[in-house]
Amino acid sequence: MVNILITGGAGCIGSALAERLIKEGHNVTIYDSLMYGQTSLSRLDAMLERGVSVNEALLLDVGQYHSGRNFSFVKGDTRDYDKLKKLFSQGKFDVVFHFGELVGIDRCGLNSNETRDVNAVATAEVVDLTQRHNAAFVYNSTSSLYGDIKDPRLLSEDAPLSSSDEYCANKLVAERHVFKVAEAHPDFRWVMLRPATVGGLSPRMRLDLLPNHFTYMAVARGYLPISNPDQSRAVVDIADLIDAYALVLRAPSWQNGIYNIGHHNLTKRKFLALLAATVSPLQFHVNFKPGKGDMRSLNISSDKFSKSYGYSPKVPLEDTITAMAGMIKKDPTIFDRTNFRGVINTTLEKWEASLN
């Protein structure tokens, strides 16, 4: 059993990772501010206590409770340094998984000072505390750092990086701080993953990620606004991403480094074709919108992580689509009736504008 802290453990990736690690018998502490409208960790509880699937948990009205039997939960902000110091002193953690940041270009662009304070300053504090308490550090960075590279070849970890928006600029600052700490403390164990765009179901859904967003719009709304259809995206199912983090945890020898994590590389246009072929019957109208939109276009290679940790993604993109489409077919208003509370990382006004 490993003592694990997951900052941002109520988020999309963090909650899915927590479920896996708890089921594997580890002692998990979740630290999260619940800033996106969640009122509890009841869906994760339902999966652990009732044995329901993530699909069933999302469809159930599971209430607002946390039993405290399966994991520890501390409600807190990573900017609360005193609370963090107390948590580290009491927790005696072996590994820290850090997801406690503002995520997404739109969300981070709302307030540059807040983004800097959370994603750069507070992350540096978490890194420093992890090192001082002799724990290992696993950081969730992003493949968005590669920006708009008009190159059909797969990008490795040494490709040029972009800091053209607040999200990427502060991710880059955070990565550099990890390098600085590692250089000063050679015994510091660390891994930074740069995941592709994530799709699939999680106890805390992210509807504003491309695979989930496109599937929701096509199935629930019957139309899909899209810009730059020939831009490329790297995509990974959340189950394969969680496998990657689990591989790091149980590796016989820790191999410090930065690693891309992906599986599928395809254009938006090809994703639409796959969506239409996978979900049957399905008819939807595509509205090709003018304007720049999100200009990222990239394809990534995960060869380095595969060689170092034995990573072998398994989930076909059709399965990612099918899981999302199946849930929406059962309840087309699952997100609408709560005004998208807790499933989008941007403002409701900006999200609604993107639906038209």
mmCIF file of N, CA, C and O in Angstrom, residues 105 142-151 155-156 159-165 167-169 172 194-195 197 231-234 260 294-300:
data_model
loop_
_atom_site.group_PDB
_atom_site.id
_atom_site.type_symbol
_atom_site.label_atom_id
_atom_site.label_comp_id
_atom_site.label_asym_id
_atom_site.label_seq_id
_atom_site.Cartn_x
_atom_site.Cartn_y
_atom_site.Cartn_z
ATOM 1 N N ILE A 105 -7.518 26.421 -22.189
ATOM 2 C CA ILE A 105 -7.155 27.733 -22.708
ATOM 3 C C ILE A 105 -8.215 28.772 -22.368
ATOM 4 O O ILE A 105 -7.897 29.891 -21.933
ATOM 5 N N THR A 142 0.677 19.171 -20.279
ATOM 6 C CA THR A 142 -0.250 19.119 -21.412
ATOM 7 C C THR A 142 0.482 19.084 -22.743
ATOM 8 O O THR A 142 1.532 19.730 -22.906
ATOM 9 N N SER A 143 -0.073 18.361 -23.701
ATOM 10 C CA SER A 143 0.471 18.377 -25.061
ATOM 11 C C SER A 143 0.104 19.657 -25.792
ATOM 12 O O SER A 143 0.631 19.919 -26.879
ATOM 13 N N SER A 144 -0.769 20.481 -25.206
ATOM 14 C CA SER A 144 -1.081 21.774 -25.806
ATOM 15 C C SER A 144 0.153 22.662 -25.900
ATOM 16 O O SER A 144 0.172 23.632 -26.671
ATOM 17 N N LEU A 145 1.175 22.338 -25.129
ATOM 18 C CA LEU A 145 2.422 23.099 -25.186
ATOM 19 C C LEU A 145 3.054 23.081 -26.577
ATOM 20 O O LEU A 145 3.847 23.961 -26.907
ATOM 21 N N TYR A 146 2.711 22.103 -27.400
ATOM 22 C CA TYR A 146 3.281 22.037 -28.747
ATOM 23 C C TYR A 146 2.593 23.003 -29.704
ATOM 24 O O TYR A 146 3.097 23.252 -30.807
ATOM 25 N N GLY A 147 1.442 23.544 -29.302
ATOM 26 C CA GLY A 147 0.788 24.605 -30.052
ATOM 27 C C GLY A 147 0.348 24.196 -31.446
ATOM 28 O O GLY A 147 -0.166 23.104 -31.667
ATOM 29 N N ASP A 148 0.580 25.085 -32.393
ATOM 30 C CA ASP A 148 0.157 24.879 -33.779
ATOM 31 C C ASP A 148 1.387 24.559 -34.619
ATOM 32 O O ASP A 148 2.007 25.438 -35.204
ATOM 33 N N ILE A 149 1.746 23.290 -34.640
ATOM 34 C CA ILE A 149 2.904 22.858 -35.430
ATOM 35 C C ILE A 149 2.389 22.182 -36.692
ATOM 36 O O ILE A 149 1.833 21.092 -36.648
ATOM 37 N N LYS A 150 2.536 22.859 -37.785
ATOM 38 C CA LYS A 150 2.016 22.331 -39.062
ATOM 39 C C LYS A 150 2.988 21.297 -39.613
ATOM 40 O O LYS A 150 3.708 21.524 -40.577
ATOM 41 N N ASP A 151 2.979 20.147 -38.976
ATOM 42 C CA ASP A 151 3.896 19.069 -39.340
ATOM 43 C C ASP A 151 3.135 17.761 -39.158
ATOM 44 O O ASP A 151 2.691 17.452 -38.048
ATOM 45 N N LEU A 155 5.110 14.212 -32.967
ATOM 46 C CA LEU A 155 6.014 15.043 -32.182
ATOM 47 C C LEU A 155 6.538 14.271 -30.982
ATOM 48 O O LEU A 155 5.780 13.644 -30.243
ATOM 49 N N SER A 156 7.845 14.357 -30.770
ATOM 50 C CA SER A 156 8.446 13.798 -29.567
ATOM 51 C C SER A 156 8.557 14.896 -28.511
ATOM 52 O O SER A 156 8.223 16.056 -28.751
ATOM 53 N N ALA A 159 10.221 18.479 -29.119
ATOM 54 C CA ALA A 159 9.687 19.401 -30.119
ATOM 55 C C ALA A 159 9.600 20.806 -29.530
ATOM 56 O O ALA A 159 9.513 20.983 -28.309
ATOM 57 N N PRO A 160 9.617 21.843 -30.362
ATOM 58 C CA PRO A 160 9.491 23.222 -29.868
ATOM 59 C C PRO A 160 8.178 23.412 -29.111
ATOM 60 O O PRO A 160 7.163 22.800 -29.439
ATOM 61 N N LEU A 161 8.224 24.280 -28.095
ATOM 62 C CA LEU A 161 7.066 24.514 -27.251
ATOM 63 C C LEU A 161 6.493 25.910 -27.469
ATOM 64 O O LEU A 161 7.204 26.828 -27.881
ATOM 65 N N SER A 162 5.212 26.049 -27.185
ATOM 66 C CA SER A 162 4.517 27.325 -27.355
ATOM 67 C C SER A 162 4.007 27.821 -26.011
ATOM 68 O O SER A 162 3.519 27.037 -25.196
ATOM 69 N N SER A 163 4.120 29.131 -25.786
ATOM 70 C CA SER A 163 3.572 29.739 -24.566
ATOM 71 C C SER A 163 2.704 30.931 -24.947
ATOM 72 O O SER A 163 2.719 31.966 -24.299
ATOM 73 N N SER A 164 1.917 30.765 -26.004
ATOM 74 C CA SER A 164 1.169 31.873 -26.588
ATOM 75 C C SER A 164 -0.120 32.192 -25.846
ATOM 76 O O SER A 164 -0.763 33.200 -26.120
ATOM 77 N N ASP A 165 -0.548 31.349 -24.897
ATOM 78 C CA ASP A 165 -1.748 31.620 -24.110
ATOM 79 C C ASP A 165 -1.435 31.394 -22.635
ATOM 80 O O ASP A 165 -0.400 30.829 -22.280
ATOM 81 N N TYR A 167 -2.738 29.445 -20.394
ATOM 82 C CA TYR A 167 -2.671 28.038 -19.987
ATOM 83 C C TYR A 167 -1.282 27.471 -20.238
ATOM 84 O O TYR A 167 -0.636 26.949 -19.317
ATOM 85 N N CYS A 168 -0.803 27.594 -21.449
ATOM 86 C CA CYS A 168 0.496 27.018 -21.799
ATOM 87 C C CYS A 168 1.654 27.771 -21.153
ATOM 88 O O CYS A 168 2.644 27.164 -20.727
ATOM 89 N N ALA A 169 1.549 29.090 -21.073
ATOM 90 C CA ALA A 169 2.631 29.880 -20.482
ATOM 91 C C ALA A 169 2.895 29.452 -19.047
ATOM 92 O O ALA A 169 4.056 29.299 -18.626
ATOM 93 N N LEU A 172 4.347 25.903 -18.726
ATOM 94 C CA LEU A 172 5.780 25.923 -19.016
ATOM 95 C C LEU A 172 6.566 26.408 -17.802
ATOM 96 O O LEU A 172 7.634 25.852 -17.474
ATOM 97 N N ARG A 194 2.637 14.737 -20.543
ATOM 98 C CA ARG A 194 1.963 15.687 -21.426
ATOM 99 C C ARG A 194 0.870 14.932 -22.182
ATOM 100 O O ARG A 194 1.089 14.430 -23.293
ATOM 101 N N PRO A 195 -0.323 14.838 -21.589
ATOM 102 C CA PRO A 195 -1.386 14.042 -22.213
ATOM 103 C C PRO A 195 -1.980 14.708 -23.444
ATOM 104 O O PRO A 195 -1.993 15.934 -23.588
ATOM 105 N N THR A 197 -5.518 15.272 -25.792
ATOM 106 C CA THR A 197 -6.882 15.626 -25.410
ATOM 107 C C THR A 197 -7.612 14.379 -24.926
ATOM 108 O O THR A 197 -7.609 13.346 -25.600
ATOM 109 N N GLN A 231 -7.569 20.743 -38.853
ATOM 110 C CA GLN A 231 -6.575 20.726 -37.800
ATOM 111 C C GLN A 231 -6.500 19.333 -37.180
ATOM 112 O O GLN A 231 -7.508 18.638 -37.064
ATOM 113 N N SER A 232 -5.307 18.967 -36.774
ATOM 114 C CA SER A 232 -5.104 17.652 -36.156
ATOM 115 C C SER A 232 -5.201 17.735 -34.644
ATOM 116 O O SER A 232 -4.866 18.759 -34.035
ATOM 117 N N ARG A 233 -5.653 16.660 -34.040
ATOM 118 C CA ARG A 233 -5.700 16.535 -32.590
ATOM 119 C C ARG A 233 -5.148 15.172 -32.189
ATOM 120 O O ARG A 233 -5.396 14.165 -32.856
ATOM 121 N N ALA A 234 -4.412 15.167 -31.096
ATOM 122 C CA ALA A 234 -4.027 13.920 -30.449
ATOM 123 C C ALA A 234 -5.063 13.640 -29.371
ATOM 124 O O ALA A 234 -5.439 14.538 -28.614
ATOM 125 N N ASN A 260 5.140 12.182 -23.380
ATOM 126 C CA ASN A 260 3.854 12.339 -24.056
ATOM 127 C C ASN A 260 2.976 11.124 -23.761
ATOM 128 O O ASN A 260 3.479 9.988 -23.701
ATOM 129 N N ASP A 294 -9.773 27.711 -31.784
ATOM 130 C CA ASP A 294 -8.585 27.130 -31.152
ATOM 131 C C ASP A 294 -7.633 26.690 -32.252
ATOM 132 O O ASP A 294 -7.937 25.799 -33.045
ATOM 133 N N MET A 295 -6.454 27.300 -32.302
ATOM 134 C CA MET A 295 -5.548 27.075 -33.424
ATOM 135 C C MET A 295 -4.584 25.909 -33.221
ATOM 136 O O MET A 295 -3.704 25.693 -34.046
ATOM 137 N N ARG A 296 -4.717 25.161 -32.134
ATOM 138 C CA ARG A 296 -3.820 24.023 -31.941
ATOM 139 C C ARG A 296 -3.986 23.007 -33.063
ATOM 140 O O ARG A 296 -5.097 22.706 -33.489
ATOM 141 N N SER A 297 -2.867 22.479 -33.523
ATOM 142 C CA SER A 297 -2.890 21.410 -34.512
ATOM 143 C C SER A 297 -1.626 20.584 -34.312
ATOM 144 O O SER A 297 -0.516 21.069 -34.550
ATOM 145 N N LEU A 298 -1.780 19.346 -33.860
ATOM 146 C CA LEU A 298 -0.592 18.571 -33.515
ATOM 147 C C LEU A 298 -0.882 17.080 -33.518
ATOM 148 O O LEU A 298 -2.018 16.644 -33.363
ATOM 149 N N ASN A 299 0.180 16.318 -33.698
ATOM 150 C CA ASN A 299 0.160 14.860 -33.581
ATOM 151 C C ASN A 299 1.328 14.477 -32.681
ATOM 152 O O ASN A 299 2.448 14.955 -32.892
ATOM 153 N N ILE A 300 1.114 13.621 -31.697
ATOM 154 C CA ILE A 300 2.193 13.311 -30.761
ATOM 155 C C ILE A 300 2.517 11.823 -30.751
ATOM 156 O O ILE A 300 1.685 10.971 -31.055
#
